[in-house]
Coordinates of N, CA, C and O and ligand atoms in Angstrom, one line a residue:
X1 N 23.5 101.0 179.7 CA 24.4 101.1 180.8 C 25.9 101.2 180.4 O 26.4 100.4 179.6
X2 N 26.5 102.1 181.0 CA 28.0 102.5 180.7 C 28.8 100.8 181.0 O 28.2 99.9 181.6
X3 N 29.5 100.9 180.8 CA 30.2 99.7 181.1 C 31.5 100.2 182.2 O 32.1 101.2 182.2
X4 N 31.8 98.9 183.2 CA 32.8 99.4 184.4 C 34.0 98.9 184.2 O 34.4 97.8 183.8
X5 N 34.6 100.0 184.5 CA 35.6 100.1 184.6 C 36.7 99.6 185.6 O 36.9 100.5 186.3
X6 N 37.7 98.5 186.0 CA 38.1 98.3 187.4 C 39.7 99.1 186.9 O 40.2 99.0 185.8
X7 N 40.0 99.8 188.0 CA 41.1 100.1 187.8 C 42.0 100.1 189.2 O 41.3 100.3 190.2
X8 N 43.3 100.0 189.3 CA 44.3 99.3 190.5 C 45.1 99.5 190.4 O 45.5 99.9 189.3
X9 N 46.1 99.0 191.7 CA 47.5 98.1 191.6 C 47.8 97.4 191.2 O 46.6 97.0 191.1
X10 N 48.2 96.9 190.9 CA 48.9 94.7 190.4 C 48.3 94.4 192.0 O 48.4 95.0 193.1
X11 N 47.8 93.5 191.6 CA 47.3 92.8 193.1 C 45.9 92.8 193.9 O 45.5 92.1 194.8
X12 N 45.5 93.9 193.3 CA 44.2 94.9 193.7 C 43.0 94.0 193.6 O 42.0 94.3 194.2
X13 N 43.2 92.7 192.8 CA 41.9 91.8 192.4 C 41.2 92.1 191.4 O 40.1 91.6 191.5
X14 N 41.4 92.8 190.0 CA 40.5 93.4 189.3 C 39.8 92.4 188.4 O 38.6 92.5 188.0
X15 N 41.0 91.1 188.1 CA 40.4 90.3 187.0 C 39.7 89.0 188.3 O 38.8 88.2 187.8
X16 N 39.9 88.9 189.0 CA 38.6 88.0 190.0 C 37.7 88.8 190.3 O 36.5 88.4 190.2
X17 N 38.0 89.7 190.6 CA 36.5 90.7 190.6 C 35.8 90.7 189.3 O 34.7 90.2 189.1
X18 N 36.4 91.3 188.5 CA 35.8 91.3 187.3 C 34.9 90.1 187.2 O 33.7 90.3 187.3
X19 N 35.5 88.9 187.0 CA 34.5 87.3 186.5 C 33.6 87.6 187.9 O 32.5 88.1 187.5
X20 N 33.6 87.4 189.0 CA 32.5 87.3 190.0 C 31.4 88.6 189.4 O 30.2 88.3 189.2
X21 N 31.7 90.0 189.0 CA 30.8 90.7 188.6 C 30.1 90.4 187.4 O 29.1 90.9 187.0
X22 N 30.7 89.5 186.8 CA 29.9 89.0 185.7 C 29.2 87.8 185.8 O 28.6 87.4 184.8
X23 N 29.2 87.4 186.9 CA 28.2 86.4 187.0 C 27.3 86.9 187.8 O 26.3 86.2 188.0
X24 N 27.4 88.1 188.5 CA 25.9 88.4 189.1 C 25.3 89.2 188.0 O 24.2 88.9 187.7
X25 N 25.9 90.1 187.5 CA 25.3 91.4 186.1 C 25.3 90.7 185.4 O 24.4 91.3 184.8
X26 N 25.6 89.5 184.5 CA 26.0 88.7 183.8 C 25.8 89.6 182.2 O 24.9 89.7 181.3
X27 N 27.0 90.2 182.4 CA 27.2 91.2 181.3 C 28.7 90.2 180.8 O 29.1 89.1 181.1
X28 N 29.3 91.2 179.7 CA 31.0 91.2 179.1 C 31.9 91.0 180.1 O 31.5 91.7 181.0
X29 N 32.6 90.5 180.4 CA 34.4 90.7 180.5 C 35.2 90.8 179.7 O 35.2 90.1 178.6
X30 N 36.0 91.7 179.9 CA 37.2 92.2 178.9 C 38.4 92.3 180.1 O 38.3 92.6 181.3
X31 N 39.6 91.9 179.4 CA 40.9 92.0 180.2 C 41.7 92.6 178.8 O 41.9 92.2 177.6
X32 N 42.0 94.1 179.7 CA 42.9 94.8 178.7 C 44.7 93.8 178.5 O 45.4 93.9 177.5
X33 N 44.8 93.4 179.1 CA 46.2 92.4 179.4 C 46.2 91.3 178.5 O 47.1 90.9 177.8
X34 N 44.9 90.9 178.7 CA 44.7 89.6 178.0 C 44.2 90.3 176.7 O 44.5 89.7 175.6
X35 N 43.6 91.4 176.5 CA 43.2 91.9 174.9 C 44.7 92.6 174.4 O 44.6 93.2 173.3
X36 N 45.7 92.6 174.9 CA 46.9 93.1 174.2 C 48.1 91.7 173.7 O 49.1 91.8 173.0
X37 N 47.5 90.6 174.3 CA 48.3 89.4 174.5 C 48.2 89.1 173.4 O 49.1 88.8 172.5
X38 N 46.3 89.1 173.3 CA 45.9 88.3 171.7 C 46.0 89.1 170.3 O 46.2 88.7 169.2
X39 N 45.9 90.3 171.0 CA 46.3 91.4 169.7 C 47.2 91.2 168.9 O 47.0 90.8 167.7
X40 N 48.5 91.4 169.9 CA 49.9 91.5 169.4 C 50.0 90.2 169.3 O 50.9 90.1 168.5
X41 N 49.5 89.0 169.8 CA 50.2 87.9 169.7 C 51.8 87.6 170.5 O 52.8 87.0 170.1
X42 N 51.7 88.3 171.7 CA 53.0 88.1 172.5 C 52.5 88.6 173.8 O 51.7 89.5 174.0
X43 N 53.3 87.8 175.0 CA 52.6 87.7 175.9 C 53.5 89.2 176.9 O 54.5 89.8 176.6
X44 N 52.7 89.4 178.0 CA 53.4 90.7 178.2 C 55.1 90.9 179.0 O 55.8 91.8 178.6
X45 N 55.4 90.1 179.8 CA 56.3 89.7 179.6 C 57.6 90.6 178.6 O 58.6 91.3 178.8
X46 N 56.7 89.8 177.7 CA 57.8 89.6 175.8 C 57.5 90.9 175.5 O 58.4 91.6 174.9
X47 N 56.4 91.5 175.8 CA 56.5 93.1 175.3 C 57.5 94.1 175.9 O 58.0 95.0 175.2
X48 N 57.8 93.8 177.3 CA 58.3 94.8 177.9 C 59.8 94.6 177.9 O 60.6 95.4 178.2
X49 N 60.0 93.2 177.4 CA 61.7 93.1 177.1 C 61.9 93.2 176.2 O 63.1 93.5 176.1
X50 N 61.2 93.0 174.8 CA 61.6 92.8 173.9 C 61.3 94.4 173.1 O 62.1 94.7 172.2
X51 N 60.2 95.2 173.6 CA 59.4 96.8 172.8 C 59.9 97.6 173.7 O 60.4 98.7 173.5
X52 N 59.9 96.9 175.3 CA 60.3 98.2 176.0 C 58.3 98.4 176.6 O 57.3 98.0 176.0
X53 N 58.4 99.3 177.9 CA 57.5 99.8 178.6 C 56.6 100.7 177.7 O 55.3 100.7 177.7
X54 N 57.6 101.5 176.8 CA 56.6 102.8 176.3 C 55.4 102.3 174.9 O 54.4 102.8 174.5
X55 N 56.4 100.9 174.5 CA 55.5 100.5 173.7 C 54.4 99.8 174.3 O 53.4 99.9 173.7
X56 N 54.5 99.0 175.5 CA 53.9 98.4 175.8 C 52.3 99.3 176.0 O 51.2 98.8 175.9
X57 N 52.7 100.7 176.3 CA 52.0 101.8 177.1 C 51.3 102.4 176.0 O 50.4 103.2 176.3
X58 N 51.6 102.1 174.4 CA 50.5 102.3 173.4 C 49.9 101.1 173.3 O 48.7 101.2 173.2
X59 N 50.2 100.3 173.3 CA 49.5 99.1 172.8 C 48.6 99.2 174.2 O 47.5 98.6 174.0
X60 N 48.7 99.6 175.4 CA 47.3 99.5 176.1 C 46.4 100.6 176.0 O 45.2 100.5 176.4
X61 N 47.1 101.9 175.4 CA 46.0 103.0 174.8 C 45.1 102.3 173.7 O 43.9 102.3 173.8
X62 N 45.6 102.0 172.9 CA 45.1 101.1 171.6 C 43.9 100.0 172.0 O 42.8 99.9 171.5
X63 N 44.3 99.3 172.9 CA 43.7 98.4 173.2 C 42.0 98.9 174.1 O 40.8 98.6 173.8
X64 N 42.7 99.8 175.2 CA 41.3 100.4 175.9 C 40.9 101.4 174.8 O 40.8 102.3 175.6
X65 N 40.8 101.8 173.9 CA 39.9 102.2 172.7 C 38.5 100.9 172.4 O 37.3 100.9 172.3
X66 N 39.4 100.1 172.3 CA 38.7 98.6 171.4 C 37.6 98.2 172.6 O 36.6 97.6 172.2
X67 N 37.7 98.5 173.8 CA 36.9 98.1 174.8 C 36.0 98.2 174.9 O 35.8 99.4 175.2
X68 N 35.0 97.4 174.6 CA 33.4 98.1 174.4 C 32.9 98.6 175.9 O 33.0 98.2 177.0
X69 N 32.0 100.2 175.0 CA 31.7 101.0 176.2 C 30.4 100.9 176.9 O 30.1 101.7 177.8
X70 N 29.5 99.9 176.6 CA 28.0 99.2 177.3 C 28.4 98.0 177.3 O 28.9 97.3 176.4
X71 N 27.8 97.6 179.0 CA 27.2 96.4 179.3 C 28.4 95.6 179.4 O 28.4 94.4 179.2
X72 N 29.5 96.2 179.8 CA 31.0 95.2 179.7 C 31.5 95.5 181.4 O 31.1 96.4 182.1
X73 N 32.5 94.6 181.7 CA 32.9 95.1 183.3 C 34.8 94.8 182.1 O 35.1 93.9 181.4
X74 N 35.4 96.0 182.5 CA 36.6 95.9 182.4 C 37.7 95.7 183.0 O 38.3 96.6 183.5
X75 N 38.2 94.5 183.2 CA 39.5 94.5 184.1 C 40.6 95.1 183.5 O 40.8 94.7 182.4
X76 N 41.6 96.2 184.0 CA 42.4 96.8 183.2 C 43.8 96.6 184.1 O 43.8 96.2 185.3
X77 N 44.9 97.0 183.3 CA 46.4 96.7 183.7 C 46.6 98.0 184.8 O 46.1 99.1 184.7
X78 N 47.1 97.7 185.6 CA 47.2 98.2 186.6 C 48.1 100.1 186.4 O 48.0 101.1 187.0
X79 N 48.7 99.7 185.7 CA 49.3 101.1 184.8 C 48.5 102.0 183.9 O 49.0 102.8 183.1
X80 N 47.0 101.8 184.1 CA 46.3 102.1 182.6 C 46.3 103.9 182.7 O 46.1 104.6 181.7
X81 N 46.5 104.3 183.9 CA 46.3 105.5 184.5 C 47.4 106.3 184.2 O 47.5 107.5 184.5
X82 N 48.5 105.7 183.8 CA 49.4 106.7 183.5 C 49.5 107.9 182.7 O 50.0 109.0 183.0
X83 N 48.8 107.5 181.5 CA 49.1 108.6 180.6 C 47.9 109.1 180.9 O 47.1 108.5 181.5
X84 N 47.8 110.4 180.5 CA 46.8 111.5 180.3 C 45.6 111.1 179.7 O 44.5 110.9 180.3
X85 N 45.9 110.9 178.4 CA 45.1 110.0 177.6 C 43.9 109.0 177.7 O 42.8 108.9 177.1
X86 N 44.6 108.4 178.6 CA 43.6 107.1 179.2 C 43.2 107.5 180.2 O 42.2 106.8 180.6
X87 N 43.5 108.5 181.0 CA 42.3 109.0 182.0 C 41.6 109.7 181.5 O 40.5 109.4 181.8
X88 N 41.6 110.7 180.7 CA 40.5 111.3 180.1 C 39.6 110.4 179.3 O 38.4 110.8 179.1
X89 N 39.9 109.5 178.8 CA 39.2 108.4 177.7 C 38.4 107.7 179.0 O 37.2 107.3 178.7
X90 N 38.8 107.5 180.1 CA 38.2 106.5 181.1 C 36.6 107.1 181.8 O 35.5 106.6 182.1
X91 N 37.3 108.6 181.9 CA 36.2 109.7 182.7 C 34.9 109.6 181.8 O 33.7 109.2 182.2
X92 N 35.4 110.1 180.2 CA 34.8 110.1 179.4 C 33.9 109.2 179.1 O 32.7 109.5 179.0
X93 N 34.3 107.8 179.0 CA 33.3 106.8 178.4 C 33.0 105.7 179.6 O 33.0 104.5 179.2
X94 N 33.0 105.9 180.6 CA 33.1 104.6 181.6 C 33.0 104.8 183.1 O 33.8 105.4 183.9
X95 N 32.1 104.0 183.4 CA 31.8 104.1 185.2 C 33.4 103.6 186.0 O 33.6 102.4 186.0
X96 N 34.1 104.2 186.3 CA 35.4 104.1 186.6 C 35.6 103.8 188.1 O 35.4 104.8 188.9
X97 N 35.9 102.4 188.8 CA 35.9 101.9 190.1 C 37.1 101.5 190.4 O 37.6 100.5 190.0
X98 N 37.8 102.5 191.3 CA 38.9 102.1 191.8 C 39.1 101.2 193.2 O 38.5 101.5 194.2
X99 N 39.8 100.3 193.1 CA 39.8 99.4 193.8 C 41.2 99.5 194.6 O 42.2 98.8 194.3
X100 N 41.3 100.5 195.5 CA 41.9 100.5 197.0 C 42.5 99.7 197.6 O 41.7 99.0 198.2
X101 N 43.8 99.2 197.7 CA 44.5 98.5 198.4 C 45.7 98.6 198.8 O 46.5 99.2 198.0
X102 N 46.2 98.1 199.8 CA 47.4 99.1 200.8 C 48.5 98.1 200.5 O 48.3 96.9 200.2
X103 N 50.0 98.8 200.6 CA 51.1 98.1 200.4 C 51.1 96.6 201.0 O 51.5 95.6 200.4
X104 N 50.8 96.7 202.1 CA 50.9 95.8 202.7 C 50.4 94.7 202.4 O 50.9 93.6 202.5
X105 N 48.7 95.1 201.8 CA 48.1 93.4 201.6 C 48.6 93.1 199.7 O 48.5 92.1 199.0
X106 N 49.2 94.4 199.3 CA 49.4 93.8 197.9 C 50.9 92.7 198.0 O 51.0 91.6 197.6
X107 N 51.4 93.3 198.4 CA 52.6 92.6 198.9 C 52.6 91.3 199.7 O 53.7 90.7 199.8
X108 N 51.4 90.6 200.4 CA 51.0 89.9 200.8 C 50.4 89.0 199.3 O 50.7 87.8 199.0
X109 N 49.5 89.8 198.7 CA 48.9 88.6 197.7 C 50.0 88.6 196.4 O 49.7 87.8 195.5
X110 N 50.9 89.2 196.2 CA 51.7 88.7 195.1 C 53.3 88.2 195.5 O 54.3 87.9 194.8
X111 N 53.2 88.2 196.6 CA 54.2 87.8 197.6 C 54.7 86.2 196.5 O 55.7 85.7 196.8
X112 N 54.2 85.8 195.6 CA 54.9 85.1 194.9 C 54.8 84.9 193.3 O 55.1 83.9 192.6
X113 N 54.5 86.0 192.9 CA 53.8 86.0 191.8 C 55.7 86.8 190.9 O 56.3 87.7 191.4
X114 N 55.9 86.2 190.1 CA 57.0 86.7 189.2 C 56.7 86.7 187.9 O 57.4 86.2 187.0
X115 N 54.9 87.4 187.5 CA 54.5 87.1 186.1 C 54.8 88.5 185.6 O 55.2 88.8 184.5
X116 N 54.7 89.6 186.8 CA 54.6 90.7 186.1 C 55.8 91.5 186.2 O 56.4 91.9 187.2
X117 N 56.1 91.9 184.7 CA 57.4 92.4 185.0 C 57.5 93.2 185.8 O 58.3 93.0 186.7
X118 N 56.7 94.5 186.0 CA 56.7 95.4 187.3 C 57.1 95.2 188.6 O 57.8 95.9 189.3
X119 N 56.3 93.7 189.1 CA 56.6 93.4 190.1 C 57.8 93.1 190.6 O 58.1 93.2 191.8
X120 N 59.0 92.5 189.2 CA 60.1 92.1 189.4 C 60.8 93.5 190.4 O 61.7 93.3 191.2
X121 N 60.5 94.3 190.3 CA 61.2 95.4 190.5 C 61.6 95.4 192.1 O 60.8 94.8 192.9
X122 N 62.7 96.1 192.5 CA 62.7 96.4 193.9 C 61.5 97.0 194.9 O 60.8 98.0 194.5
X123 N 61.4 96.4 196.0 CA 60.4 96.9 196.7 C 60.0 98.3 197.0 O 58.8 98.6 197.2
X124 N 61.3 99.1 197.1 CA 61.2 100.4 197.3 C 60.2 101.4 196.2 O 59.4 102.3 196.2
X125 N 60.9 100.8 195.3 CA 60.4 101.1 193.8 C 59.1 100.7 193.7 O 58.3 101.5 193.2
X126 N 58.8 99.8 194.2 CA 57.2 99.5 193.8 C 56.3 100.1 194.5 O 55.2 100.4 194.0
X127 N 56.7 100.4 196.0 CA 55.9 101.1 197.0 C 56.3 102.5 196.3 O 55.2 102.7 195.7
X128 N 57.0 103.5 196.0 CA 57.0 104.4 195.7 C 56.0 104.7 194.6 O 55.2 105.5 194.8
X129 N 56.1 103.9 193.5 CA 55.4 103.9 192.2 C 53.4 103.5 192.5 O 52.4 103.8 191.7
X130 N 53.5 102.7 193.8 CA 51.6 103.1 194.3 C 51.3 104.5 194.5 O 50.4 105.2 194.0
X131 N 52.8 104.9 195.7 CA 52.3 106.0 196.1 C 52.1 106.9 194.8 O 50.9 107.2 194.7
X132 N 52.9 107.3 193.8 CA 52.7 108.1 192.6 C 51.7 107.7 191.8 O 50.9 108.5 191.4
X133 N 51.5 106.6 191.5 CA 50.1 106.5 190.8 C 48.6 106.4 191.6 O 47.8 106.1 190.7
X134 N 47.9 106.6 192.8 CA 47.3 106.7 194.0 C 46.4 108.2 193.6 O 45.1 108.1 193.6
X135 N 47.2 109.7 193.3 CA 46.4 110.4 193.2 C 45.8 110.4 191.7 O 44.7 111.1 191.5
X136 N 46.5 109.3 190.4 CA 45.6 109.1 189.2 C 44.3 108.4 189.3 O 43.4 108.4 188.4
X137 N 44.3 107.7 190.5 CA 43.4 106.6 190.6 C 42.1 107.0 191.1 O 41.0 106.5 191.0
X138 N 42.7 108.3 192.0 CA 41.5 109.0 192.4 C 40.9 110.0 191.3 O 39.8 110.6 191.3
X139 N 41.9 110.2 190.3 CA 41.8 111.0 189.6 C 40.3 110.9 188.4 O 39.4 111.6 188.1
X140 N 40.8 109.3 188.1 CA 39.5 108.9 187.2 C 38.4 108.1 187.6 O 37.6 107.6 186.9
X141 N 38.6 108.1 189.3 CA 37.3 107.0 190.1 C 35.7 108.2 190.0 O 35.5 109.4 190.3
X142 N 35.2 107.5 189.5 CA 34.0 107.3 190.3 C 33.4 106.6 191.4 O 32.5 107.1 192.0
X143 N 33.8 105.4 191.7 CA 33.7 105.5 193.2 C 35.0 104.3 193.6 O 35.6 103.5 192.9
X144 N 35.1 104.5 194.7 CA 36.5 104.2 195.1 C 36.0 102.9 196.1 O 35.0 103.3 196.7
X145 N 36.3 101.4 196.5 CA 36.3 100.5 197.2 C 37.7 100.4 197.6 O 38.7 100.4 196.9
X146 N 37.5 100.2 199.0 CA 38.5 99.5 199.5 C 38.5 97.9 200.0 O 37.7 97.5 200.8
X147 N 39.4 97.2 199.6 CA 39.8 95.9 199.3 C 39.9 95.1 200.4 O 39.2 94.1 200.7
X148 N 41.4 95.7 201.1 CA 41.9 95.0 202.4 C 41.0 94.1 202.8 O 39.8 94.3 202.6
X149 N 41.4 92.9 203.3 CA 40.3 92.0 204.1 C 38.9 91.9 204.1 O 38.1 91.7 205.0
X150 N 38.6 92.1 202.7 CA 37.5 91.7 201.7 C 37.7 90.6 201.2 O 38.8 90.2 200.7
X151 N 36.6 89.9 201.1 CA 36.3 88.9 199.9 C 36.2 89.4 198.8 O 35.8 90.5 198.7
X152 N 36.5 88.6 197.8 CA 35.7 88.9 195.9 C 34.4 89.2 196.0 O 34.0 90.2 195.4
X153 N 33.7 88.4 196.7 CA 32.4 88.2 196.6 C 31.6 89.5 197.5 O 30.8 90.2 196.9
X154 N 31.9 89.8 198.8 CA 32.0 91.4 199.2 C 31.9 92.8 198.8 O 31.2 93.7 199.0
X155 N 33.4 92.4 197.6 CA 33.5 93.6 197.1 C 32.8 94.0 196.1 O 32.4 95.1 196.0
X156 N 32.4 92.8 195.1 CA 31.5 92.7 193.8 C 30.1 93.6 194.6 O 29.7 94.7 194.4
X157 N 29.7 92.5 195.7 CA 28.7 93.9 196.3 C 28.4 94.6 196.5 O 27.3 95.1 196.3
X158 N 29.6 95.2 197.0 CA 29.9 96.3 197.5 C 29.6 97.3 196.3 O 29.1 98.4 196.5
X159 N 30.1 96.8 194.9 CA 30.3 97.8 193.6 C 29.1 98.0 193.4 O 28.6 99.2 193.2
X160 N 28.0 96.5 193.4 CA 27.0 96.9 192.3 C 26.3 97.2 193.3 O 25.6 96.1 193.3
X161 N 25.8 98.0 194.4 CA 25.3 98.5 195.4 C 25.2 99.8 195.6 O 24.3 100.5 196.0
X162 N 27.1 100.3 195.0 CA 27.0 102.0 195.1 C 26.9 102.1 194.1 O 27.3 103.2 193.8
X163 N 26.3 101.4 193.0 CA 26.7 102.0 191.3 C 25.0 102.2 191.4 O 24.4 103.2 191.0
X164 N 24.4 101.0 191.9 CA 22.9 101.2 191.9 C 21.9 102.0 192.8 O 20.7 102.1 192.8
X165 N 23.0 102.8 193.6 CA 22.7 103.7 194.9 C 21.9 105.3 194.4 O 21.6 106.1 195.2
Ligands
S3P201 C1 51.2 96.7 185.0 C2 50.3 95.9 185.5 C3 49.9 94.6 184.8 C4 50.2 94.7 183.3 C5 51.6 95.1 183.1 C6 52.0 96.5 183.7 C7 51.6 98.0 185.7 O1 48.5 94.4 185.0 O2 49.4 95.6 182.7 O3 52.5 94.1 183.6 O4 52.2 98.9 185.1 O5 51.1 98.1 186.9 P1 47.8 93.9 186.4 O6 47.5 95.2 187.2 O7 46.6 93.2 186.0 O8 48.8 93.1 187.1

């Protein structure tokens, strides 16, 4: 079995989703975020002030290479779609589940979150930057859930239901 893919917003739920799908499939978790932390040995943060964005933006091409392609659920950085690269690599080796969620409730669930540099950003900026990354997400889904006023536990359903459909 291909291994899944979650891909999102910041906020989207990928790495709670992820652990709840691993305890019903009880397969792998992998967190590309957390596999670039332990890599480099610097937390992300320290990458993006200290390398800058573009490096940060190999080091997660680099990283989703390393991601084993059976039997794993991947939670991935919510950017992973940017480059060309990583969507073709995603299409290519991996059941790819985008996980749908609207300005409004992301901004509701990180409404206090100041971990991720992105988020620091102005609001305008950030709602612009869903809207532009939105048609990548459709780009490399295989199947698309939507979030909104879902539980974890819901949505994990919801995935391993259409994936087994
Ligand atoms: C980013 C999302 C983050 C992390 C980094 C950049 C982005 O992951 O990879 O801060 O560009 O949207 P999450 O989506 O898990 O927050």
């Amino acid at each position: 079995m291909r291994s899944i893919y979650l891909v999102g917003f910041m906020g989207s739920g990928k790495t709670s989703i992820a652990t709840h799908l691993q305890s019903e499939l009880k397969w792998t978790v992998q967190d590309t975020d957390q596999m670039i932390e332990d890599y480099y040995q610097m937390n992300i943060p320290s990458i993006f002030k200290e390398k800058g964005e573009e490096t940060f933006r190999e080091y997660e091409t680099n990283i989703l290479h390393q991601t084993n392609i059976k039997k794993t659920i991947v939670a991935t950085g919510g950017g992973i779609i940017e480059k060309e690269v990583n969507r073709e690599w995603l299409q290519t080796n991996g059941t790819v589940v985008f996980l749908q969620t609207s300005w409004e409730e992301i901004e509701r669930r990180l409404v206090e979150d100041h971990s991720r540099p992105i988020w620091n950003n102005q609001s305008r900026d950030k709602q612009k930057l869903l809207e532009e990354r939105l048609p990548k997400y459709f780009e490399v889904a295989d199947y698309i859930i939507y979030t909104d006023s879902k539980s974890v536990e819901e949505i994990a359903t919801e995935i391993i239901s259409q994936i087994n459909a």
